[in-house]
Amino acid sequence: MLSKAVKLRETSSFMLEWVKAPLVTASVLPSSERLARKMVKGLNADVGKVVVLGPGTGVFTRQLLACGIPEDNLVLIELNRKFAKNMQVAYPKALVVNGAAESLTRLHLKDVGAVVSGLPFLSMKDQQIDEILRGAFQVLKHGGVFIQFTYGHRCPVKAHILKHHGLVAERSSFVLNNFPPASVYHIKKHPH
């Protein structure tokens, strides 16, 4: 559990980064620990490598470590330079990339069992989401999962994009006590 001082510092940092670049830091507030726990529910050390897209201040990363994922099995891809630097300092054994989620395939990763996404899909264009999913499912091993949250009422990936990639999305949980309330979706290859 984080101290109130650390939470306040992270929230302030997040808000400042949003003010400076709202398209890079798409949310005013970081995700809650409750949402982070729902995002990583069911993951453990057996999953292999885990990619975090948009780790921000590290709320999902901390929960992944709490689940037993070794730090050196984490790949953290963060567009915001300040957040990426903070991740590198906080998690020196993880692979931290200051870049866009679309760069995932250039990392030549293997044994990725899960991609945990903090990306604002609702404010992204279809083409960008399509490219991110293509890259994610190129590095995910058979049976791997793409975990995405949304503040919307339905899956943030449109049906035609899911169909194009042969994917299915299932709402795994709803977190009412997050601000704003959020749904968590598990996106996987369609079982044929």
Coordinates of C-alpha atoms in Angstrom, one line a residue:
M1 CA 0.0 0.0 0.0
L2 CA 1.3 3.4 -0.9
S3 CA 1.5 6.2 1.7
K4 CA -0.8 9.2 1.2
A5 CA 2.3 11.4 0.5
V6 CA 3.4 9.1 -2.3
K7 CA -0.1 8.9 -3.8
L8 CA -0.4 12.7 -3.6
R9 CA 2.9 13.2 -5.3
E10 CA 2.0 10.7 -8.1
T11 CA -1.4 12.3 -8.6
S12 CA 0.2 15.8 -8.8
S13 CA 2.8 14.6 -11.2
F14 CA 0.2 12.9 -13.4
M15 CA -2.0 16.0 -13.4
L16 CA 1.0 18.3 -14.3
E17 CA 2.0 16.0 -17.2
W18 CA -1.6 16.0 -18.4
V19 CA -1.6 19.8 -18.4
K20 CA 1.7 20.0 -20.3
A21 CA 0.7 17.4 -22.9
P22 CA -2.9 16.1 -22.7
L23 CA -2.6 14.0 -25.9
V24 CA 0.4 12.2 -24.5
T25 CA -0.9 11.8 -20.9
A26 CA -4.6 11.3 -21.8
S27 CA -6.0 11.1 -18.3
V28 CA -6.0 13.7 -15.6
L29 CA -5.7 11.2 -12.8
P30 CA -3.7 7.9 -12.6
S31 CA -5.6 4.7 -12.4
S32 CA -6.6 3.5 -8.9
E33 CA -5.0 0.6 -7.1
R34 CA -8.4 -1.2 -7.2
L35 CA -8.4 -0.9 -11.0
A36 CA -4.8 -2.1 -11.2
R37 CA -5.6 -5.2 -9.1
K38 CA -8.5 -6.1 -11.4
M39 CA -6.2 -5.5 -14.5
V40 CA -3.6 -8.1 -13.3
K41 CA -6.0 -10.5 -11.6
G42 CA -5.0 -14.1 -12.6
L43 CA -1.5 -13.2 -13.7
N44 CA 1.5 -14.8 -11.9
A45 CA 5.1 -15.6 -12.5
D46 CA 4.1 -18.5 -14.9
V47 CA 2.8 -16.0 -17.5
G48 CA 6.3 -15.2 -18.8
K49 CA 7.1 -11.7 -20.0
V50 CA 4.5 -8.9 -19.4
V51 CA 4.4 -5.8 -21.5
V52 CA 2.8 -2.7 -19.9
L53 CA 1.7 -0.1 -22.5
G54 CA 1.5 3.3 -20.8
P55 CA 2.7 2.5 -17.3
G56 CA 2.4 6.1 -16.2
T57 CA 3.3 6.4 -12.6
G58 CA 3.6 2.6 -12.1
V59 CA 0.3 1.5 -10.6
F60 CA 0.0 -1.5 -12.9
T61 CA 3.7 -2.3 -12.6
R62 CA 3.5 -2.4 -8.8
Q63 CA 0.5 -4.8 -8.9
L64 CA 2.3 -7.0 -11.4
L65 CA 5.3 -7.3 -9.1
A66 CA 2.9 -8.0 -6.2
C67 CA 1.5 -10.9 -8.3
G68 CA 5.0 -12.4 -8.4
I69 CA 6.0 -11.3 -11.9
P70 CA 9.8 -10.9 -11.8
E71 CA 11.0 -7.3 -12.5
D72 CA 13.2 -8.5 -15.3
N73 CA 10.2 -10.0 -17.1
L74 CA 8.6 -6.6 -17.4
V75 CA 8.7 -4.5 -20.5
L76 CA 7.4 -0.9 -19.9
I77 CA 6.6 1.2 -22.9
E78 CA 5.9 4.8 -22.0
L79 CA 5.5 7.8 -24.4
N80 CA 5.9 10.4 -21.7
R81 CA 9.6 11.1 -21.3
K82 CA 9.3 12.0 -17.6
F83 CA 7.3 8.9 -16.7
A84 CA 9.7 6.7 -18.7
K85 CA 12.7 8.1 -16.8
N86 CA 10.9 7.6 -13.5
M87 CA 10.1 3.9 -14.5
Q88 CA 13.8 3.3 -15.4
V89 CA 14.9 4.6 -11.9
A90 CA 12.2 2.7 -10.0
Y91 CA 12.5 -0.6 -12.0
P92 CA 16.1 -0.9 -13.2
K93 CA 15.8 -4.6 -14.1
A94 CA 12.8 -4.0 -16.4
L95 CA 13.2 -3.1 -20.0
V96 CA 11.9 0.5 -20.2
V97 CA 11.2 2.0 -23.6
N98 CA 10.5 5.7 -24.0
G99 CA 8.3 5.5 -27.2
A100 CA 4.9 4.8 -28.7
A101 CA 3.1 1.5 -28.2
E102 CA 3.3 1.0 -31.9
S103 CA 7.0 0.3 -31.5
L104 CA 6.3 -3.0 -29.8
T105 CA 7.2 -5.3 -32.7
R106 CA 10.6 -3.6 -33.1
L107 CA 11.6 -5.0 -29.7
H108 CA 11.7 -8.6 -31.0
L109 CA 10.2 -10.0 -27.8
K110 CA 9.5 -13.6 -27.1
D111 CA 7.5 -15.5 -24.5
V112 CA 5.1 -12.6 -23.8
G113 CA 2.1 -13.9 -21.9
A114 CA 0.2 -10.7 -21.3
V115 CA 0.0 -7.1 -22.5
V116 CA -1.5 -4.8 -19.9
S117 CA -2.6 -1.6 -21.5
G118 CA -3.2 1.8 -19.8
L119 CA -3.7 3.4 -23.2
P120 CA -6.7 5.7 -23.8
F121 CA -8.2 3.7 -26.6
L122 CA -11.4 5.8 -26.5
S123 CA -9.5 8.9 -27.6
M124 CA -7.4 7.1 -30.3
K125 CA -8.0 6.6 -33.9
D126 CA -9.0 3.2 -35.3
Q127 CA -5.8 2.9 -37.3
Q128 CA -3.7 3.4 -34.2
I129 CA -5.6 0.8 -32.2
D130 CA -5.4 -1.6 -35.2
E131 CA -1.6 -1.1 -35.3
I132 CA -1.2 -1.6 -31.5
L133 CA -3.2 -4.8 -31.5
R134 CA -1.4 -6.2 -34.6
G135 CA 1.9 -5.6 -32.8
A136 CA 0.7 -7.0 -29.5
F137 CA -0.6 -10.2 -31.0
Q138 CA 2.6 -10.7 -33.0
V139 CA 4.6 -10.8 -29.7
L140 CA 2.0 -12.6 -27.6
K141 CA 2.5 -16.3 -27.3
H142 CA -0.3 -18.8 -28.0
G143 CA -3.0 -18.2 -25.4
G144 CA -1.7 -14.8 -24.4
V145 CA -4.0 -12.0 -23.4
F146 CA -4.3 -8.3 -24.1
I147 CA -5.8 -6.6 -21.0
Q148 CA -7.4 -3.2 -21.6
F149 CA -9.5 -0.9 -19.4
T150 CA -12.0 1.6 -20.5
Y151 CA -14.3 4.3 -19.0
G152 CA -16.8 3.6 -21.8
H153 CA -19.9 1.4 -21.7
R154 CA -18.6 -1.2 -24.2
C155 CA -15.3 -2.6 -25.4
P156 CA -13.0 0.2 -26.6
V157 CA -12.0 -1.9 -29.6
K158 CA -14.6 -1.7 -32.3
A159 CA -16.1 -5.0 -33.5
H160 CA -14.7 -4.7 -37.1
I161 CA -11.1 -4.3 -35.7
L162 CA -11.6 -7.4 -33.4
K163 CA -13.0 -9.4 -36.4
H164 CA -10.1 -8.2 -38.7
H165 CA -7.6 -9.7 -36.2
G166 CA -9.6 -12.8 -35.3
L167 CA -10.0 -11.5 -31.7
V168 CA -12.7 -11.8 -29.1
A169 CA -13.2 -9.4 -26.2
E170 CA -14.7 -10.3 -22.8
R171 CA -15.5 -7.9 -20.0
S172 CA -13.8 -9.5 -17.0
S173 CA -14.7 -6.9 -14.4
F174 CA -16.2 -3.6 -13.5
V175 CA -14.5 -1.2 -11.0
L176 CA -17.1 1.1 -9.6
N177 CA -14.8 2.7 -7.0
N178 CA -12.3 4.0 -9.6
F179 CA -12.6 7.6 -10.8
P180 CA -14.3 7.4 -13.2
P181 CA -15.7 3.9 -13.0
A182 CA -13.9 1.5 -15.4
S183 CA -14.4 -1.8 -17.1
V184 CA -11.6 -4.3 -17.7
Y185 CA -11.6 -6.3 -20.9
H186 CA -9.6 -9.4 -21.8
I187 CA -8.9 -9.6 -25.6
K188 CA -7.7 -12.9 -27.0
K189 CA -7.3 -14.8 -30.3
H190 CA -10.6 -16.4 -31.3
P191 CA -10.5 -20.1 -30.4
H192 CA -11.1 -21.9 -33.7

